[in-house]
Amino acid sequence: MSKNRPSVPFWQNIGYSFLPFADAGSIDMPLSRILRLSLFQITVGMAAVLLNGTLNRVMIVELGTPTWIVALMIAIPLLIAPFRALIGHRSDTHKSVLGWRRVPYIWFGTMMQFSGLAIMPFALILLSRADVFTLGLVASCGAFLLVGTGMHVTQTAGLALATDIAPKDKRPRVVALLYVMLLVGMMLASFVMGNLLMDFSSTRLAQVIQGAAVLSLILNVIALWKQEGRKSARIKAEQAEQSFSQIWRSFTQGRGTKRLLWAVGFGAMAFAMQDALLEPYGGEVLGMSVGGSTALTGAWALGALIAFAYCARRMSTGSDPLRLAGYGTAAGSLAFMMTLFAAPTGSIPLLFAGATAIGFGTGLFSIGTMIAAMDLSRDGNSGLALGAWGAVQASCAGLGIALGGLIRDGVSALALVDAMGATLAYRATGYGTVYTIEIILLIVTLIILGPVIGLGAQHRNEEAESFGLREFPT
């Protein structure tokens, strides 16, 4: 009997090895409650796939909408992201006669998300008609704005609620689980929508979008049900101790902080320029179906999920987060090369490999720079540092998406009229130009990151050392 005792710890820990978030639950907040709360991340992931994947391909390829218009539409929700710090602050200090802080924000965010998805099919129908194109453009922009704003409000307040109700020692694991559920939601949505749209028609597209609207409302209500307790003390709003300008000055005075933010900006722009182009690239250049190109977004999410697991393992051994961000930048350069060469070789598997590698590089870079921002913060202001990180990251990502569409359209127009020579008179020239610019931007990002690699390890504080994606802003 005693000989078998050494195997007991193995069998006790095997569940945690194969189910890495099995220890996220506690007596006060069991795992079933966490998983129910994480449903709001499923709806955010589903909306992200629709906006950044399926709809942009349909509008460009099937509806013939100019790429620059589609890119600007997709960029609209990202431009709301810099205000997430303000949204979180307002939910912290919200005055509610019902004694809730987070519930009103999650509810109104859900309603905006539902409303945007509900009107989107009709807006796209108007957009496809030349006689009411302007009205369709305005309605489509409004629908994208509603969905994007709802996503940001719901996710910000939802993560804050998870932080409120989770025990302090479990918070990093809880919010990390919520982030993983976001990626799972993106993968599931991309594969399910891809199969539903395999035989594409306008009617089927409208059914899928409105089905997503109803499902978002139902899942978010289930996620929110009896999660936040009502407290009479919350009827009076709390006062903020510092203004945003004071917080920003305090953060940017840190050693290497400005260089880090420059790197975040260039890197975010580099990874985001292809967001509105990947699926149209697969459909227009490689002849993939709507369902097949939608699966590219699932491959991207899978790569990001692998990056998260890799970061979790490396950070637990004390690795420098900026070194991981550098690895992500290098992986991104290789990924864009793979994507670039998928056209001349006509290889769809190479494009899928490139999409997965793009997700992997994006995940490494985003998580590495986010943790580095926490490391460089002072006086325990990690949440404020993440707000600054999120503002720069989202703004530059939105700019990158818009520039990607403009550059693709401009170069393609010149190439197809032989203005660049017969060799480049090809549909893939515009896409290839964008991918080449992204590789150059990633090289610039590596140059900026170089002097601050290792700096985060010197300033690692106790909160950042316990790895987790608490208050992860995107």
Tab-separated table of C-alpha atoms in Angstrom:
chain	number	residue	atom	x	y	z
A	1	MET	CA	0.000	0.000	0.000
A	2	SER	CA	2.800	2.434	0.877
A	3	LYS	CA	4.421	1.851	-2.512
A	4	ASN	CA	1.343	3.257	-4.189
A	5	ARG	CA	1.245	6.453	-2.137
A	6	PRO	CA	3.677	8.384	-4.357
A	7	SER	CA	1.134	8.051	-7.176
A	8	VAL	CA	-1.570	9.837	-5.153
A	9	PRO	CA	-0.276	13.390	-5.852
A	10	PHE	CA	-0.067	12.491	-9.540
A	11	TRP	CA	-3.741	11.501	-9.706
A	12	GLN	CA	-4.723	14.540	-7.611
A	13	ASN	CA	-2.986	16.928	-9.993
A	14	ILE	CA	-3.816	15.245	-13.291
A	15	GLY	CA	-7.101	17.121	-13.517
A	16	TYR	CA	-5.298	20.434	-13.247
A	17	SER	CA	-2.852	19.354	-15.938
A	18	PHE	CA	-5.524	18.530	-18.506
A	19	LEU	CA	-8.050	21.153	-17.291
A	20	PRO	CA	-5.824	24.155	-16.551
A	21	PHE	CA	-8.664	26.299	-15.173
A	22	ALA	CA	-10.186	23.642	-12.925
A	23	ASP	CA	-8.745	25.467	-9.891
A	24	ALA	CA	-10.342	28.812	-10.858
A	25	GLY	CA	-13.467	28.001	-8.858
A	26	SER	CA	-13.960	28.463	-5.137
A	27	ILE	CA	-16.666	27.942	-2.522
A	28	ASP	CA	-18.023	31.478	-3.020
A	29	MET	CA	-17.711	31.344	-6.815
A	30	PRO	CA	-17.896	27.770	-8.161
A	31	LEU	CA	-16.633	26.904	-11.616
A	32	SER	CA	-20.193	26.524	-12.944
A	33	ARG	CA	-20.920	30.147	-12.055
A	34	ILE	CA	-17.711	31.306	-13.740
A	35	LEU	CA	-18.557	29.391	-16.903
A	36	ARG	CA	-22.056	30.888	-16.925
A	37	LEU	CA	-20.605	34.387	-16.530
A	38	SER	CA	-18.183	33.697	-19.393
A	39	LEU	CA	-21.103	33.445	-21.844
A	40	PHE	CA	-20.839	37.195	-22.439
A	41	GLN	CA	-17.376	36.546	-23.876
A	42	ILE	CA	-18.886	34.008	-26.273
A	43	THR	CA	-21.223	36.699	-27.639
A	44	VAL	CA	-18.371	39.209	-27.956
A	45	GLY	CA	-16.320	36.651	-29.881
A	46	MET	CA	-19.304	35.889	-32.120
A	47	ALA	CA	-19.787	39.573	-32.929
A	48	ALA	CA	-16.066	40.006	-33.583
A	49	VAL	CA	-16.120	37.176	-36.147
A	50	LEU	CA	-19.113	38.734	-37.885
A	51	LEU	CA	-17.637	42.236	-38.056
A	52	ASN	CA	-13.998	41.448	-38.763
A	53	GLY	CA	-14.433	38.260	-40.757
A	54	THR	CA	-17.652	37.192	-42.402
A	55	LEU	CA	-19.253	40.559	-43.166
A	56	ASN	CA	-16.163	42.260	-44.543
A	57	ARG	CA	-15.624	39.400	-47.009
A	58	VAL	CA	-19.294	39.376	-48.053
A	59	MET	CA	-19.394	43.133	-48.586
A	60	ILE	CA	-16.175	43.164	-50.618
A	61	VAL	CA	-16.589	40.025	-52.721
A	62	GLU	CA	-20.328	39.288	-52.935
A	63	LEU	CA	-21.730	42.863	-52.632
A	64	GLY	CA	-18.863	44.605	-54.458
A	65	THR	CA	-18.409	47.289	-51.783
A	66	PRO	CA	-15.107	49.191	-52.099
A	67	THR	CA	-12.530	47.807	-49.663
A	68	TRP	CA	-11.739	51.218	-48.181
A	69	ILE	CA	-15.385	51.685	-47.147
A	70	VAL	CA	-15.476	48.242	-45.533
A	71	ALA	CA	-12.174	48.907	-43.749
A	72	LEU	CA	-13.489	52.191	-42.356
A	73	MET	CA	-16.647	50.429	-41.117
A	74	ILE	CA	-14.602	47.786	-39.333
A	75	ALA	CA	-12.385	50.506	-37.849
A	76	ILE	CA	-15.376	52.344	-36.332
A	77	PRO	CA	-15.849	49.925	-33.378
A	78	LEU	CA	-12.102	49.942	-32.658
A	79	LEU	CA	-12.140	53.710	-32.296
A	80	ILE	CA	-14.525	53.291	-29.342
A	81	ALA	CA	-11.961	51.118	-27.515
A	82	PRO	CA	-9.836	54.015	-26.142
A	83	PHE	CA	-12.861	55.024	-24.051
A	84	ARG	CA	-12.915	51.663	-22.269
A	85	ALA	CA	-10.920	53.098	-19.383
A	86	LEU	CA	-13.607	55.768	-18.983
A	87	ILE	CA	-16.348	53.130	-19.231
A	88	GLY	CA	-14.680	51.094	-16.501
A	89	HIS	CA	-14.284	54.174	-14.328
A	90	ARG	CA	-17.938	55.098	-14.753
A	91	SER	CA	-19.045	51.576	-13.835
A	92	ASP	CA	-16.801	51.783	-10.751
A	93	THR	CA	-18.540	54.949	-9.579
A	94	HIS	CA	-22.013	54.348	-11.025
A	95	LYS	CA	-24.923	55.687	-9.008
A	96	SER	CA	-27.835	53.262	-9.149
A	97	VAL	CA	-31.084	53.329	-7.204
A	98	LEU	CA	-31.133	49.528	-7.507
A	99	GLY	CA	-27.721	49.168	-5.874
A	100	TRP	CA	-25.961	47.787	-8.966
A	101	ARG	CA	-22.743	49.035	-10.572
A	102	ARG	CA	-21.981	46.630	-13.413
A	103	VAL	CA	-25.415	45.267	-14.344
A	104	PRO	CA	-26.731	48.475	-16.008
A	105	TYR	CA	-23.640	48.744	-18.211
A	106	ILE	CA	-23.730	45.082	-19.230
A	107	TRP	CA	-27.457	45.324	-19.983
A	108	PHE	CA	-27.247	48.480	-22.102
A	109	GLY	CA	-24.166	47.115	-23.862
A	110	THR	CA	-26.140	43.959	-24.662
A	111	MET	CA	-29.038	45.983	-26.041
A	112	MET	CA	-26.714	48.014	-28.275
A	113	GLN	CA	-25.091	44.817	-29.531
A	114	PHE	CA	-28.524	43.256	-30.200
A	115	SER	CA	-29.871	46.379	-31.936
A	116	GLY	CA	-26.862	46.709	-34.225
A	117	LEU	CA	-27.042	43.080	-35.331
A	118	ALA	CA	-30.829	43.271	-35.773
A	119	ILE	CA	-30.718	46.189	-38.240
A	120	MET	CA	-27.516	45.139	-40.016
A	121	PRO	CA	-29.092	42.822	-42.667
A	122	PHE	CA	-31.437	45.604	-43.821
A	123	ALA	CA	-28.535	48.068	-43.927
A	124	LEU	CA	-26.539	45.661	-46.103
A	125	ILE	CA	-29.496	45.272	-48.479
A	126	LEU	CA	-29.604	49.054	-48.923
A	127	LEU	CA	-25.824	49.110	-49.354
A	128	SER	CA	-26.074	46.692	-52.288
A	129	ARG	CA	-28.485	48.966	-54.196
A	130	ALA	CA	-26.998	51.852	-56.179
A	131	ASP	CA	-30.093	54.088	-55.858
A	132	VAL	CA	-29.975	54.106	-52.024
A	133	PHE	CA	-26.254	53.497	-51.549
A	134	THR	CA	-25.736	56.580	-49.367
A	135	LEU	CA	-28.585	55.603	-47.052
A	136	GLY	CA	-27.223	52.065	-46.879
A	137	LEU	CA	-23.753	53.377	-46.058
A	138	VAL	CA	-25.065	55.519	-43.198
A	139	ALA	CA	-27.214	52.667	-41.856
A	140	SER	CA	-24.316	50.178	-42.088
A	141	CYS	CA	-21.957	52.528	-40.259
A	142	GLY	CA	-24.600	53.004	-37.567
A	143	ALA	CA	-25.053	49.240	-37.211
A	144	PHE	CA	-21.304	48.661	-36.937
A	145	LEU	CA	-21.050	51.474	-34.375
A	146	LEU	CA	-23.858	50.019	-32.260
A	147	VAL	CA	-22.403	46.512	-32.285
A	148	GLY	CA	-18.865	47.727	-31.576
A	149	THR	CA	-19.930	50.009	-28.734
A	150	GLY	CA	-22.064	47.264	-27.226
A	151	MET	CA	-19.160	44.815	-27.383
A	152	HIS	CA	-16.795	47.201	-25.599
A	153	VAL	CA	-19.290	48.247	-22.910
A	154	THR	CA	-20.393	44.659	-22.220
A	155	GLN	CA	-16.860	43.281	-22.085
A	156	THR	CA	-15.457	46.079	-19.921
A	157	ALA	CA	-18.237	45.884	-17.346
A	158	GLY	CA	-18.285	42.079	-17.520
A	159	LEU	CA	-14.583	41.755	-16.733
A	160	ALA	CA	-14.973	44.299	-13.931
A	161	LEU	CA	-17.859	42.248	-12.529
A	162	ALA	CA	-15.737	39.091	-12.652
A	163	THR	CA	-13.003	40.923	-10.741
A	164	ASP	CA	-15.549	42.111	-8.157
A	165	ILE	CA	-17.093	38.745	-7.343
A	166	ALA	CA	-14.022	36.481	-7.648
A	167	PRO	CA	-11.873	35.892	-4.546
A	168	LYS	CA	-8.662	37.899	-4.686
A	169	ASP	CA	-6.402	34.868	-5.041
A	170	LYS	CA	-8.550	33.489	-7.883
A	171	ARG	CA	-9.003	36.672	-9.945
A	172	PRO	CA	-6.128	36.149	-12.416
A	173	ARG	CA	-7.327	32.608	-13.152
A	174	VAL	CA	-10.963	33.693	-13.484
A	175	VAL	CA	-10.274	36.532	-15.915
A	176	ALA	CA	-7.769	34.408	-17.807
A	177	LEU	CA	-10.525	31.813	-18.238
A	178	LEU	CA	-12.850	34.526	-19.524
A	179	TYR	CA	-10.275	35.556	-22.120
A	180	VAL	CA	-9.849	31.957	-23.257
A	181	MET	CA	-13.635	31.731	-23.628
A	182	LEU	CA	-13.476	34.765	-25.919
A	183	LEU	CA	-11.111	32.888	-28.223
A	184	VAL	CA	-13.245	29.742	-27.971
A	185	GLY	CA	-16.287	31.809	-28.928
A	186	MET	CA	-14.462	33.190	-31.951
A	187	MET	CA	-13.416	29.741	-33.117
A	188	LEU	CA	-16.875	28.216	-32.632
A	189	ALA	CA	-18.602	31.151	-34.315
A	190	SER	CA	-16.254	31.093	-37.300
A	191	PHE	CA	-16.734	27.376	-37.946
A	192	VAL	CA	-20.514	27.393	-37.336
A	193	MET	CA	-21.126	30.483	-39.473
A	194	GLY	CA	-18.791	29.121	-42.121
A	195	ASN	CA	-20.856	25.943	-42.412
A	196	LEU	CA	-24.161	27.845	-42.413
A	197	LEU	CA	-22.929	30.137	-45.190
A	198	MET	CA	-21.354	27.399	-47.295
A	199	ASP	CA	-24.288	27.805	-49.724
A	200	PHE	CA	-24.327	31.600	-49.666
A	201	SER	CA	-27.420	33.686	-50.294
A	202	SER	CA	-28.584	37.084	-49.043
A	203	THR	CA	-31.475	35.449	-47.213
A	204	ARG	CA	-29.165	32.981	-45.457
A	205	LEU	CA	-26.824	35.820	-44.459
A	206	ALA	CA	-29.726	37.794	-42.941
A	207	GLN	CA	-30.865	34.713	-41.016
A	208	VAL	CA	-27.363	34.121	-39.623
A	209	ILE	CA	-26.915	37.746	-38.522
A	210	GLN	CA	-30.325	38.020	-36.862
A	211	GLY	CA	-29.865	34.606	-35.273
A	212	ALA	CA	-26.622	35.913	-33.795
A	213	ALA	CA	-28.531	38.943	-32.449
A	214	VAL	CA	-31.104	36.789	-30.647
A	215	LEU	CA	-28.451	34.387	-29.353
A	216	SER	CA	-26.381	37.308	-27.999
A	217	LEU	CA	-29.351	38.613	-26.036
A	218	ILE	CA	-30.226	35.199	-24.590
A	219	LEU	CA	-26.654	34.253	-23.621
A	220	ASN	CA	-25.926	37.629	-22.017
A	221	VAL	CA	-29.093	37.483	-19.917
A	222	ILE	CA	-28.125	33.978	-18.744
A	223	ALA	CA	-24.584	35.189	-18.005
A	224	LEU	CA	-25.834	38.170	-16.001
A	225	TRP	CA	-28.569	36.423	-14.005
A	226	LYS	CA	-27.981	36.771	-10.229
A	227	GLN	CA	-24.252	37.480	-10.638
A	228	GLU	CA	-24.048	40.880	-8.925
A	229	GLY	CA	-25.571	41.452	-5.509
A	230	ARG	CA	-27.512	44.628	-4.780
A	231	LYS	CA	-25.990	46.930	-2.179
A	232	SER	CA	-27.611	50.082	-0.864
A	233	ALA	CA	-24.158	51.637	-0.376
A	234	ARG	CA	-23.780	51.838	-4.166
A	235	ILE	CA	-26.629	54.326	-4.451
A	236	LYS	CA	-24.054	57.045	-3.798
A	237	ALA	CA	-21.313	57.282	-6.390
A	238	GLU	CA	-17.721	57.133	-5.322
A	239	GLN	CA	-15.393	59.993	-6.247
A	240	ALA	CA	-12.282	59.445	-8.375
A	241	GLU	CA	-9.045	60.368	-6.622
A	242	GLN	CA	-7.158	61.378	-9.789
A	243	SER	CA	-8.042	62.855	-13.143
A	244	PHE	CA	-7.201	61.081	-16.373
A	245	SER	CA	-4.520	63.654	-17.255
A	246	GLN	CA	-2.779	63.053	-13.922
A	247	ILE	CA	-2.919	59.305	-14.433
A	248	TRP	CA	-1.471	59.619	-17.948
A	249	ARG	CA	1.409	61.878	-16.834
A	250	SER	CA	2.249	59.551	-13.967
A	251	PHE	CA	2.349	56.526	-16.246
A	252	THR	CA	4.390	58.062	-19.074
A	253	GLN	CA	7.090	59.335	-16.708
A	254	GLY	CA	8.262	55.761	-16.051
A	255	ARG	CA	11.518	54.507	-17.521
A	256	GLY	CA	11.027	53.115	-21.016
A	257	THR	CA	7.271	53.703	-20.962
A	258	LYS	CA	7.122	56.023	-23.968
A	259	ARG	CA	9.278	53.652	-26.019
A	260	LEU	CA	6.996	50.782	-25.004
A	261	LEU	CA	3.916	52.714	-26.112
A	262	TRP	CA	5.565	53.537	-29.456
A	263	ALA	CA	6.282	49.829	-29.933
A	264	VAL	CA	2.685	48.952	-29.010
A	265	GLY	CA	1.413	51.471	-31.574
A	266	PHE	CA	3.604	50.275	-34.447
A	267	GLY	CA	3.034	46.607	-33.616
A	268	ALA	CA	-0.740	46.978	-33.278
A	269	MET	CA	-0.907	48.809	-36.610
A	270	ALA	CA	1.236	46.143	-38.292
A	271	PHE	CA	-0.896	43.232	-37.081
A	272	ALA	CA	-4.210	45.019	-37.742
A	273	MET	CA	-3.712	46.172	-41.345
A	274	GLN	CA	-4.718	42.730	-42.587
A	275	ASP	CA	-7.828	42.406	-40.403
A	276	ALA	CA	-10.180	43.534	-43.183
A	277	LEU	CA	-8.208	41.791	-45.940
A	278	LEU	CA	-7.514	38.213	-44.885
A	279	GLU	CA	-10.879	36.701	-45.808
A	280	PRO	CA	-11.353	38.778	-48.992
A	281	TYR	CA	-7.800	37.727	-49.947
A	282	GLY	CA	-8.794	34.082	-49.636
A	283	GLY	CA	-12.034	34.615	-51.574
A	284	GLU	CA	-10.835	36.963	-54.333
A	285	VAL	CA	-7.322	35.632	-54.970
A	286	LEU	CA	-7.532	31.940	-54.009
A	287	GLY	CA	-11.206	31.406	-54.871
A	288	MET	CA	-12.298	30.199	-51.432
A	289	SER	CA	-16.001	30.009	-50.550
A	290	VAL	CA	-17.614	32.187	-47.878
A	291	GLY	CA	-17.571	29.279	-45.443
A	292	GLY	CA	-13.962	28.419	-46.264
A	293	SER	CA	-12.670	31.956	-45.858
A	294	THR	CA	-14.627	32.404	-42.606
A	295	ALA	CA	-12.645	29.477	-41.204
A	296	LEU	CA	-9.519	31.642	-41.558
A	297	THR	CA	-10.743	33.692	-38.582
A	298	GLY	CA	-11.070	30.469	-36.594
A	299	ALA	CA	-7.485	29.580	-37.519
A	300	TRP	CA	-6.391	33.022	-36.328
A	301	ALA	CA	-8.203	32.510	-32.996
A	302	LEU	CA	-6.605	29.071	-32.621
A	303	GLY	CA	-3.167	30.635	-33.054
A	304	ALA	CA	-3.960	33.275	-30.434
A	305	LEU	CA	-5.145	30.568	-28.022
A	306	ILE	CA	-1.865	28.658	-28.497
A	307	ALA	CA	0.026	31.891	-27.839
A	308	PHE	CA	-1.881	32.386	-24.593
A	309	ALA	CA	-0.981	28.908	-23.372
A	310	TYR	CA	2.652	29.431	-24.369
A	311	CYS	CA	2.780	32.776	-22.531
A	312	ALA	CA	1.232	31.233	-19.432
A	313	ARG	CA	3.933	28.556	-19.346
A	314	ARG	CA	6.806	30.964	-20.039
A	315	MET	CA	5.634	33.642	-17.594
A	316	SER	CA	5.343	31.065	-14.826
A	317	THR	CA	9.095	30.469	-15.218
A	318	GLY	CA	9.951	34.177	-15.026
A	319	SER	CA	10.431	34.977	-18.726
A	320	ASP	CA	10.668	38.619	-19.792
A	321	PRO	CA	7.301	39.679	-21.307
A	322	LEU	CA	8.938	42.017	-23.824
A	323	ARG	CA	11.120	39.177	-25.065
A	324	LEU	CA	7.920	37.222	-25.678
A	325	ALA	CA	6.516	40.258	-27.504
A	326	GLY	CA	9.662	40.243	-29.650
A	327	TYR	CA	9.086	36.565	-30.443
A	328	GLY	CA	5.533	37.466	-31.456
A	329	THR	CA	6.823	40.195	-33.767
A	330	ALA	CA	9.227	37.755	-35.428
A	331	ALA	CA	6.450	35.156	-35.754
A	332	GLY	CA	4.243	37.807	-37.346
A	333	SER	CA	6.884	38.621	-39.958
A	334	LEU	CA	7.114	34.935	-40.894
A	335	ALA	CA	3.312	34.653	-40.930
A	336	PHE	CA	2.903	37.533	-43.377
A	337	MET	CA	5.543	36.012	-45.634
A	338	MET	CA	3.562	32.762	-45.662
A	339	THR	CA	0.375	34.673	-46.456
A	340	LEU	CA	2.142	36.650	-49.176
A	341	PHE	CA	3.447	33.523	-50.940
A	342	ALA	CA	0.090	31.745	-50.731
A	343	ALA	CA	-1.083	33.660	-53.829
A	344	PRO	CA	1.707	32.786	-56.322
A	345	THR	CA	1.765	29.185	-55.124
A	346	GLY	CA	-2.048	28.930	-55.037
A	347	SER	CA	-1.798	27.118	-51.698
A	348	ILE	CA	-4.838	27.331	-49.429
A	349	PRO	CA	-3.116	25.248	-46.671
A	350	LEU	CA	-0.252	27.785	-46.681
A	351	LEU	CA	-2.797	30.573	-46.189
A	352	PHE	CA	-4.368	28.717	-43.251
A	353	ALA	CA	-0.907	28.203	-41.751
A	354	GLY	CA	-0.218	31.909	-42.217
A	355	ALA	CA	-3.518	32.881	-40.565
A	356	THR	CA	-2.736	30.634	-37.579
A	357	ALA	CA	0.752	32.114	-37.304
A	358	ILE	CA	-0.670	35.655	-37.485
A	359	GLY	CA	-2.922	34.839	-34.527
A	360	PHE	CA	0.018	33.324	-32.657
A	361	GLY	CA	2.204	36.384	-33.268
A	362	THR	CA	-0.602	38.782	-32.366
A	363	GLY	CA	-1.270	36.897	-29.132
A	364	LEU	CA	2.380	36.869	-28.070
A	365	PHE	CA	2.869	40.543	-28.891
A	366	SER	CA	-0.372	41.709	-27.242
A	367	ILE	CA	0.022	39.696	-24.037
A	368	GLY	CA	3.761	40.455	-23.747
A	369	THR	CA	3.352	44.217	-24.100
A	370	MET	CA	0.297	44.214	-21.824
A	371	ILE	CA	2.221	42.517	-19.003
A	372	ALA	CA	5.192	44.841	-19.633
A	373	ALA	CA	2.861	47.818	-19.178
A	374	MET	CA	1.788	46.352	-15.822
A	375	ASP	CA	5.446	45.852	-14.865
A	376	LEU	CA	6.323	49.467	-15.639
A	377	SER	CA	3.425	50.875	-13.611
A	378	ARG	CA	3.991	52.280	-10.157
A	379	ASP	CA	1.984	52.516	-6.919
A	380	GLY	CA	-0.132	49.511	-7.898
A	381	ASN	CA	-1.745	51.344	-10.840
A	382	SER	CA	-1.715	48.320	-13.134
A	383	GLY	CA	-5.321	48.877	-14.216
A	384	LEU	CA	-4.510	52.439	-15.235
A	385	ALA	CA	-1.470	51.228	-17.144
A	386	LEU	CA	-3.660	48.753	-18.996
A	387	GLY	CA	-6.016	51.602	-19.883
A	388	ALA	CA	-3.137	53.536	-21.481
A	389	TRP	CA	-1.972	50.366	-23.247
A	390	GLY	CA	-5.487	49.720	-24.545
A	391	ALA	CA	-5.925	53.296	-25.788
A	392	VAL	CA	-2.725	53.208	-27.871
A	393	GLN	CA	-3.298	49.639	-29.062
A	394	ALA	CA	-6.900	50.165	-30.170
A	395	SER	CA	-6.346	53.556	-31.805
A	396	CYS	CA	-3.385	52.338	-33.860
A	397	ALA	CA	-5.203	49.115	-34.741
A	398	GLY	CA	-8.172	51.110	-36.062
A	399	LEU	CA	-5.836	53.353	-38.064
A	400	GLY	CA	-4.047	50.284	-39.420
A	401	ILE	CA	-7.302	48.680	-40.591
A	402	ALA	CA	-8.343	51.861	-42.401
A	403	LEU	CA	-4.921	52.286	-44.031
A	404	GLY	CA	-4.869	48.640	-45.087
A	405	GLY	CA	-8.104	49.045	-47.023
A	406	LEU	CA	-7.049	52.323	-48.619
A	407	ILE	CA	-3.648	50.996	-49.697
A	408	ARG	CA	-5.114	47.770	-51.069
A	409	ASP	CA	-7.696	49.637	-53.173
A	410	GLY	CA	-5.244	52.251	-54.433
A	411	VAL	CA	-2.506	49.806	-55.430
A	412	SER	CA	-4.969	47.346	-56.988
A	413	ALA	CA	-6.538	50.109	-59.091
A	414	LEU	CA	-3.108	51.103	-60.418
A	415	ALA	CA	-2.029	47.507	-60.997
A	416	LEU	CA	-5.139	46.474	-62.950
A	417	VAL	CA	-4.716	49.341	-65.460
A	418	ASP	CA	-1.068	48.331	-66.106
A	419	ALA	CA	0.247	51.450	-64.365
A	420	MET	CA	2.779	49.250	-62.521
A	421	GLY	CA	3.708	47.004	-65.438
A	422	ALA	CA	2.276	43.808	-66.861
A	423	THR	CA	4.024	41.657	-64.240
A	424	LEU	CA	2.080	43.288	-61.387
A	425	ALA	CA	-1.265	43.565	-63.211
A	426	TYR	CA	-2.822	41.064	-60.843
A	427	ARG	CA	-5.521	41.173	-58.151
A	428	ALA	CA	-3.096	40.011	-55.480
A	429	THR	CA	-0.779	43.026	-55.938
A	430	GLY	CA	-2.776	45.284	-53.619
A	431	TYR	CA	-2.942	42.635	-50.915
A	432	GLY	CA	0.747	41.825	-51.309
A	433	THR	CA	1.667	45.495	-50.888
A	434	VAL	CA	-0.181	45.636	-47.574
A	435	TYR	CA	1.470	42.433	-46.310
A	436	THR	CA	4.899	43.793	-47.294
A	437	ILE	CA	4.245	47.041	-45.396
A	438	GLU	CA	3.201	44.996	-42.368
A	439	ILE	CA	6.505	43.105	-42.440
A	440	ILE	CA	8.398	46.428	-42.567
A	441	LEU	CA	6.365	47.810	-39.639
A	442	LEU	CA	7.112	44.698	-37.580
A	443	ILE	CA	10.842	45.160	-38.239
A	444	VAL	CA	10.515	48.769	-37.023
A	445	THR	CA	8.673	47.475	-33.946
A	446	LEU	CA	11.552	45.100	-33.185
A	447	ILE	CA	14.027	47.994	-33.449
A	448	ILE	CA	11.957	50.066	-31.003
A	449	LEU	CA	11.526	47.141	-28.591
A	450	GLY	CA	15.207	46.237	-28.494
A	451	PRO	CA	16.451	48.764	-25.877
A	452	VAL	CA	13.624	47.999	-23.409
A	453	ILE	CA	13.775	44.193	-23.543
A	454	GLY	CA	14.725	43.071	-20.046
A	455	LEU	CA	13.547	46.318	-18.465
A	456	GLY	CA	10.218	44.826	-17.405
A	457	ALA	CA	11.936	42.044	-15.473
A	458	GLN	CA	13.813	44.626	-13.412
A	459	HIS	CA	10.614	46.347	-12.325
A	460	ARG	CA	8.390	43.256	-11.927
A	461	ASN	CA	5.962	43.844	-9.088
A	462	GLU	CA	4.047	41.251	-7.181
A	463	GLU	CA	0.760	41.814	-8.959
A	464	ALA	CA	2.180	41.426	-12.452
A	465	GLU	CA	4.148	38.343	-11.509
A	466	SER	CA	1.020	36.281	-10.907
A	467	PHE	CA	0.134	35.773	-14.534
A	468	GLY	CA	-3.404	36.495	-15.624
A	469	LEU	CA	-5.334	38.722	-17.984
A	470	ARG	CA	-7.123	40.737	-15.368
A	471	GLU	CA	-8.933	43.711	-16.958
A	472	PHE	CA	-7.581	42.700	-20.373
A	473	PRO	CA	-8.899	45.539	-22.548
A	474	THR	CA	-9.363	43.968	-25.944
